[in-house]
Short mmCIF file of C-alpha atoms and ligand atoms in Angstrom, two decimals:
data_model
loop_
_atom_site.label_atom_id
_atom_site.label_comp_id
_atom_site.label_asym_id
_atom_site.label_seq_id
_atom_site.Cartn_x
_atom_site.Cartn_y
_atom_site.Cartn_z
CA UNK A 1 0.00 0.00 0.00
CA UNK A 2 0.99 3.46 -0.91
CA UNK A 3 0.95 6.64 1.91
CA UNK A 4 -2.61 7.46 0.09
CA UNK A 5 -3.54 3.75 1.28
CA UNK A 6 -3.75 3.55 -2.85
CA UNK A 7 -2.60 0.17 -4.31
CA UNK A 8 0.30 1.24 -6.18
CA UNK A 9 0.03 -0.72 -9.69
CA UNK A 10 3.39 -2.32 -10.32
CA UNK A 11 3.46 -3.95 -13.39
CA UNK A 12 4.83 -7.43 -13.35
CA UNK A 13 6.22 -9.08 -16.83
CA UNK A 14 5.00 -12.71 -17.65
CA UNK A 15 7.03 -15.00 -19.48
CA UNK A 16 4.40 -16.50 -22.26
CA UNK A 17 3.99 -17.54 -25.31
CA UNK A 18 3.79 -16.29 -28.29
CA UNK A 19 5.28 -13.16 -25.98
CA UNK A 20 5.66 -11.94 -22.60
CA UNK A 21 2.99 -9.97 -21.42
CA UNK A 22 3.20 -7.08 -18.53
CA UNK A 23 0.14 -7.34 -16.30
CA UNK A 24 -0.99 -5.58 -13.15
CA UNK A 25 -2.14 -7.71 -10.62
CA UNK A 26 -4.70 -5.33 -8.98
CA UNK A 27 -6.55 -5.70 -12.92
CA UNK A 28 -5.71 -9.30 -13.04
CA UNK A 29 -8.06 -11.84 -12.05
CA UNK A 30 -7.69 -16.04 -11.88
CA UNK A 31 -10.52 -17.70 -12.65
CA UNK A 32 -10.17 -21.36 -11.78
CA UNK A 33 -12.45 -23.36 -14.09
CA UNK A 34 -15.19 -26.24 -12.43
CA UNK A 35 -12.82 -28.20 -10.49
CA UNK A 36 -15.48 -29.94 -9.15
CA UNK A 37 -15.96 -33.52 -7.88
CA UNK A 38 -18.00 -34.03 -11.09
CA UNK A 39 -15.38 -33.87 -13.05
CA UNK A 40 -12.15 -35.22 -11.32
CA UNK A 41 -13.76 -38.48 -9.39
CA UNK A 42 -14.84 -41.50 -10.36
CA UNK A 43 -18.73 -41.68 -10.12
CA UNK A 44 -19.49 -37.67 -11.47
CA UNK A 45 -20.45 -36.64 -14.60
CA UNK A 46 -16.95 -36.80 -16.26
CA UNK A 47 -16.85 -40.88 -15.73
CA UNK A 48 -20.49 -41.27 -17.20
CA UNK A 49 -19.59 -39.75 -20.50
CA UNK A 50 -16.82 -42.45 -20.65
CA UNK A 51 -13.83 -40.99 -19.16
CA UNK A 52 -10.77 -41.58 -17.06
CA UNK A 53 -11.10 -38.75 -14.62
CA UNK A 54 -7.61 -39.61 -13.10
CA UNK A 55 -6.25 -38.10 -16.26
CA UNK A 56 -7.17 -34.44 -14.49
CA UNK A 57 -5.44 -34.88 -11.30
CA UNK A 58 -2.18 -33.18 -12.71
CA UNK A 59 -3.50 -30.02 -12.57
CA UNK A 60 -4.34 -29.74 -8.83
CA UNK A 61 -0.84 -29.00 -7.30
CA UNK A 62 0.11 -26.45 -10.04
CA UNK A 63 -3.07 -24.75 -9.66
CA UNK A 64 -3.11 -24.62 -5.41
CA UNK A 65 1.07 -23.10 -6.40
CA UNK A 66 -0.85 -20.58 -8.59
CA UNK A 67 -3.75 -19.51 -5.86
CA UNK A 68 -0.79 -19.16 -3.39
CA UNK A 69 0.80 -16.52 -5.24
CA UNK A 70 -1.85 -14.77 -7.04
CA UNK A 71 -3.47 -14.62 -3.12
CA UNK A 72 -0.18 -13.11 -1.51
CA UNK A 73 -0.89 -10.49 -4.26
CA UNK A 74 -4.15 -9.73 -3.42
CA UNK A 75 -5.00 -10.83 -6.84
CA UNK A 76 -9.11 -11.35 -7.44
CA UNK A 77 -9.99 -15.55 -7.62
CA UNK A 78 -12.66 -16.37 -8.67
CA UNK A 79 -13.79 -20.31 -9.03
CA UNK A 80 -16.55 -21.75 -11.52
CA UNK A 81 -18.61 -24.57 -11.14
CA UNK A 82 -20.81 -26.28 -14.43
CA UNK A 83 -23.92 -27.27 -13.66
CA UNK A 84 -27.74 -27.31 -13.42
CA UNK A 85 -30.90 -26.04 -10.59
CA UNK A 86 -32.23 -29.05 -9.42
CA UNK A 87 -35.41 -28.56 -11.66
CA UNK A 88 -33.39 -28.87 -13.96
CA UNK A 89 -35.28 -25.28 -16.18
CA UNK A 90 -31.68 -24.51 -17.08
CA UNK A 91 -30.56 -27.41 -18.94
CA UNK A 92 -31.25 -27.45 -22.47
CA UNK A 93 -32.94 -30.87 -23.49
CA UNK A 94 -30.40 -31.08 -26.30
CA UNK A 95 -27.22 -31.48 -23.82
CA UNK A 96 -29.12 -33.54 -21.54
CA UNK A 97 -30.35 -36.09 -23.81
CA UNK A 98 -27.09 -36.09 -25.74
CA UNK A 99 -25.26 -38.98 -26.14
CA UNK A 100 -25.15 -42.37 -24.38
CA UNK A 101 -23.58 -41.70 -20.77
CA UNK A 102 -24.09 -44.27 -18.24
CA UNK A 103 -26.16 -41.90 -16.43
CA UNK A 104 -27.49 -38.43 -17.47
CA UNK A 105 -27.67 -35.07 -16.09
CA UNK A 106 -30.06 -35.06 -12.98
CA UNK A 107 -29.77 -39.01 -12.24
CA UNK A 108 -29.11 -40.36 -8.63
CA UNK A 109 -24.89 -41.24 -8.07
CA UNK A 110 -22.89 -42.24 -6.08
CA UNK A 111 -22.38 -38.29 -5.41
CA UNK A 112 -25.50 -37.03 -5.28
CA UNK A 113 -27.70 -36.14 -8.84
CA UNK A 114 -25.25 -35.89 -11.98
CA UNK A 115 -24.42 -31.84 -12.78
CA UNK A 116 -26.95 -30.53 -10.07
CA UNK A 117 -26.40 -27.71 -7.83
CA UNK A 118 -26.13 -28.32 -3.94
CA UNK A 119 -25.30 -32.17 -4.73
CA UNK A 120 -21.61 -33.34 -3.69
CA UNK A 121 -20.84 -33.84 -6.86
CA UNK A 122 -21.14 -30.28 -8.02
CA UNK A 123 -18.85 -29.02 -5.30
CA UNK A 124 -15.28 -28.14 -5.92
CA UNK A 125 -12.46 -30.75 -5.15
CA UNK A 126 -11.30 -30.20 -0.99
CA UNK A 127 -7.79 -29.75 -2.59
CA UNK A 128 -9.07 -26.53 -4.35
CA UNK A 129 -11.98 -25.18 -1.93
CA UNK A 130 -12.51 -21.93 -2.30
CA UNK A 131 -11.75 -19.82 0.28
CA UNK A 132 -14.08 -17.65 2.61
CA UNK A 133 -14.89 -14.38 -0.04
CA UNK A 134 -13.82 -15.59 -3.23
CA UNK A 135 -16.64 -15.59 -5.47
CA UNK A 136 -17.98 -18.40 -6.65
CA UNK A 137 -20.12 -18.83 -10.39
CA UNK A 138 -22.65 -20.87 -10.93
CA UNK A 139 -22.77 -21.59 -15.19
CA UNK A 140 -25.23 -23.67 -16.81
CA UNK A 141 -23.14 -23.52 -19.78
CA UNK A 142 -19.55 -24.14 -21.03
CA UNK A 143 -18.00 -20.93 -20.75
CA UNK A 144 -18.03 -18.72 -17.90
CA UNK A 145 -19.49 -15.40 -19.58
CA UNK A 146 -22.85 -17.39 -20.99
CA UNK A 147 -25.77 -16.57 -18.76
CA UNK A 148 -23.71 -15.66 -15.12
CA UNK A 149 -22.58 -12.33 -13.34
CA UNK A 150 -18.74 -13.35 -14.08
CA UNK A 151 -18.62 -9.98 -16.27
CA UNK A 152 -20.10 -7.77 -13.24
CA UNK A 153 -17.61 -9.06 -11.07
CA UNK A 154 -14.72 -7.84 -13.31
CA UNK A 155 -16.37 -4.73 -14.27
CA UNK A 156 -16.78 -4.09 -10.78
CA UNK A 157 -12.72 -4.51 -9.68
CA UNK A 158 -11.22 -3.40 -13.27
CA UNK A 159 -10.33 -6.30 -14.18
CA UNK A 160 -8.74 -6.36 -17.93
CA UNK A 161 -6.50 -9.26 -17.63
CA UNK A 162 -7.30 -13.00 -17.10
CA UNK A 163 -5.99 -15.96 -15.69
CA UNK A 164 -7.82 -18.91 -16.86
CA UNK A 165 -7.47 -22.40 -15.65
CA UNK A 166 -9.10 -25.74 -14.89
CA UNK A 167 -11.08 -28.09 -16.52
CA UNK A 168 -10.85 -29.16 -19.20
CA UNK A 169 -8.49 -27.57 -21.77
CA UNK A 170 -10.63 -27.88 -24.74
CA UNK A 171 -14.08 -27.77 -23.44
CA UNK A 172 -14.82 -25.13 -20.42
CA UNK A 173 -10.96 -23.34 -20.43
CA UNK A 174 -11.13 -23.04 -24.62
CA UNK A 175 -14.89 -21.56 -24.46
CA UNK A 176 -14.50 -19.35 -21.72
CA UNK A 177 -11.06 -17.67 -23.07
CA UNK A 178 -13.03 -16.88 -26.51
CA UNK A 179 -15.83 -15.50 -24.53
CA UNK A 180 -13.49 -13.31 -22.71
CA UNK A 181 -11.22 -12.42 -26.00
CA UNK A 182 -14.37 -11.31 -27.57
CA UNK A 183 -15.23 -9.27 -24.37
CA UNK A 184 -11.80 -7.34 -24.50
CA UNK A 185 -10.16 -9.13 -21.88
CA UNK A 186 -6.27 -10.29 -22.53
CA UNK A 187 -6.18 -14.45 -21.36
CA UNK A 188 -3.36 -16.14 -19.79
CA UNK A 189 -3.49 -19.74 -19.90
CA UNK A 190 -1.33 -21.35 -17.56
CA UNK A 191 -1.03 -25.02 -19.49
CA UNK A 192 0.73 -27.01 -17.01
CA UNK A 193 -2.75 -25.58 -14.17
CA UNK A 194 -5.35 -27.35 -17.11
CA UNK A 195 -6.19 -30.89 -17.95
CA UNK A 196 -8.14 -32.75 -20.43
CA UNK A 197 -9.20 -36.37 -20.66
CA UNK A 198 -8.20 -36.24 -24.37
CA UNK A 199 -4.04 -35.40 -23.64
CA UNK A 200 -4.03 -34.47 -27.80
CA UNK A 201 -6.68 -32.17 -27.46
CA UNK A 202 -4.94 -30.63 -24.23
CA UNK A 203 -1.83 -29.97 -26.31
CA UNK A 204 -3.52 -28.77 -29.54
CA UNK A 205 -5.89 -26.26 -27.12
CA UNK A 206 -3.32 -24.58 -25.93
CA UNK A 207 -1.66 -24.64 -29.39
CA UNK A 208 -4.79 -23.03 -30.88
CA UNK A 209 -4.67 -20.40 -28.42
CA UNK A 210 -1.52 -18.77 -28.74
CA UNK A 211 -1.01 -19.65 -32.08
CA UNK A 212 -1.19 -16.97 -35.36
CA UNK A 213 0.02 -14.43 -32.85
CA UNK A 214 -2.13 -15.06 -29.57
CA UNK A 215 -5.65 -14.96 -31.33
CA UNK A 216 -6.94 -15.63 -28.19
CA UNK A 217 -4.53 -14.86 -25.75
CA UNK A 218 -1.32 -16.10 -24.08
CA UNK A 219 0.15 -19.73 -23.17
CA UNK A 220 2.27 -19.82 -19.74
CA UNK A 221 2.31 -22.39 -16.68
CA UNK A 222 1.96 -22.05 -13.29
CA UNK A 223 5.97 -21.70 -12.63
CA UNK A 224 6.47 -18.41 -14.51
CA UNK A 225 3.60 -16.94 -13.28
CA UNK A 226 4.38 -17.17 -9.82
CA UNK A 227 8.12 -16.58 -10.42
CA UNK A 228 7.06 -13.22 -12.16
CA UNK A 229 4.62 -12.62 -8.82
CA UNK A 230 7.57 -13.02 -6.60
N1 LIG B 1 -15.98 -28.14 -17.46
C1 LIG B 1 -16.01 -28.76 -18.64
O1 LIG B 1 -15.03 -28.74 -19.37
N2 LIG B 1 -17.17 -29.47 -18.96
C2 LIG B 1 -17.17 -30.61 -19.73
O2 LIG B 1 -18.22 -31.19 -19.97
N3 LIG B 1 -15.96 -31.05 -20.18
C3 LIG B 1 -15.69 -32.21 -20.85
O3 LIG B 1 -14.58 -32.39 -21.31
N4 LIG B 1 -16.65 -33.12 -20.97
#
């Protein structure tokens, strides 16, 4: 803190891909992508579309490294969670019906209904639980942006830089970092703090997003970023 109490915005230069990229914490944000029991243990949603969920484990430590030091900095979290009221008005018929998992959206599990709000399932994973203040948002959809008050939030702390990480690479990461490159926000994606259950499509996500210049934003890992953070 400054004498005027101000934050005083130092800016701190990430190493990235395709370049480095100078961002001020106090307008930086992490948003930690539905690292939820759902997806990461057996029995959720993830395993009854086919999956091996153990295949997202890596990404916990790296993540909790990242949270450490984007926390000492004050830095905004935020954590998202995918899923459904337990009426289940939100969920299109299309996604729920899609497919032949070994139980849908909304049926009784071993943790609780499949993608529902309130059931254990649906939480986020002990090893990440947010902590007392961070936000938490609630999305029906794939990305973040779609049909949530993620966007208040930032406006609200002037937020023009993101952090985004989680689960997975391809499906909730990729969407949410176009819906935020659309929006005007710059997206660091710290690879080695998401997972996929496809590994190619892992690799070729983060490929596609700093690729032809950045066209939607920058490729980093959890290292880097907190070496940069000091
Ligand atoms: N959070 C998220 O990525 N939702 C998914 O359904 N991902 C899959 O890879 N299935």
């Amino acid at each position: 803190m400054g004498q005027t109490g101000q934050r005083e915005t130092g800016q701190v230069l990430i190493a990235a891909e395709p370049e480095p990229i100078a961002i001020d914490p106090a307008r930086t944000a992490v948003i930690v992508i539905d690292m939820q029991r759902d997806f990461l243990e057996p029995g959720g949603f993830g395993e009854t579309l086919g999956n091996d969920v153990s295949l997202l484990k890596r990404a916990i430590e790296p993540i909790k490294a990242l949270l450490t030091g984007a926390r000492a900095h004050g830095m905004l979290v935020i954590h998202t969670r995918e899923g459904h009221r337990p009426d289940m008005a939100d969920a299109p018929k299309a996604k729920v019906e899609r497919g032949e998992p070994s139980l849908r959206i909304g049926s009784p599990g071993p943790m609780g209904r499949i993608l529902i709000r309130g059931e254990a399932g649906h939480d986020i994973i002990p090893e990440l639980y947010p902590l007392t203040g961070e936000p938490v948002v609630d999305k029906p959809g794939k990305g973040a942006f779609y049909a949530t008050d993620l966007q208040t939030m930032l406006l609200n702390r002037g937020i023009d830089t993101l952090i985004v990480c989680g689960v997975t690479t391809e499906v909730c990461v990729h969407t949410t970092v176009r819906e935020a490159n659309d929006r005007g926000y710059r997206c660091i994606v710290p690879g080695d703090c998401c997972a996929s259950y496809f590994p190619e499509f892992h690799e070729m996500g983060l490929r596609m997003i700093k690729a032809q210049g950045g066209i939607f934003g920058w490729v980093s890992d959890s290292t880097r970023i907190v070496t940069a953070l000091g």
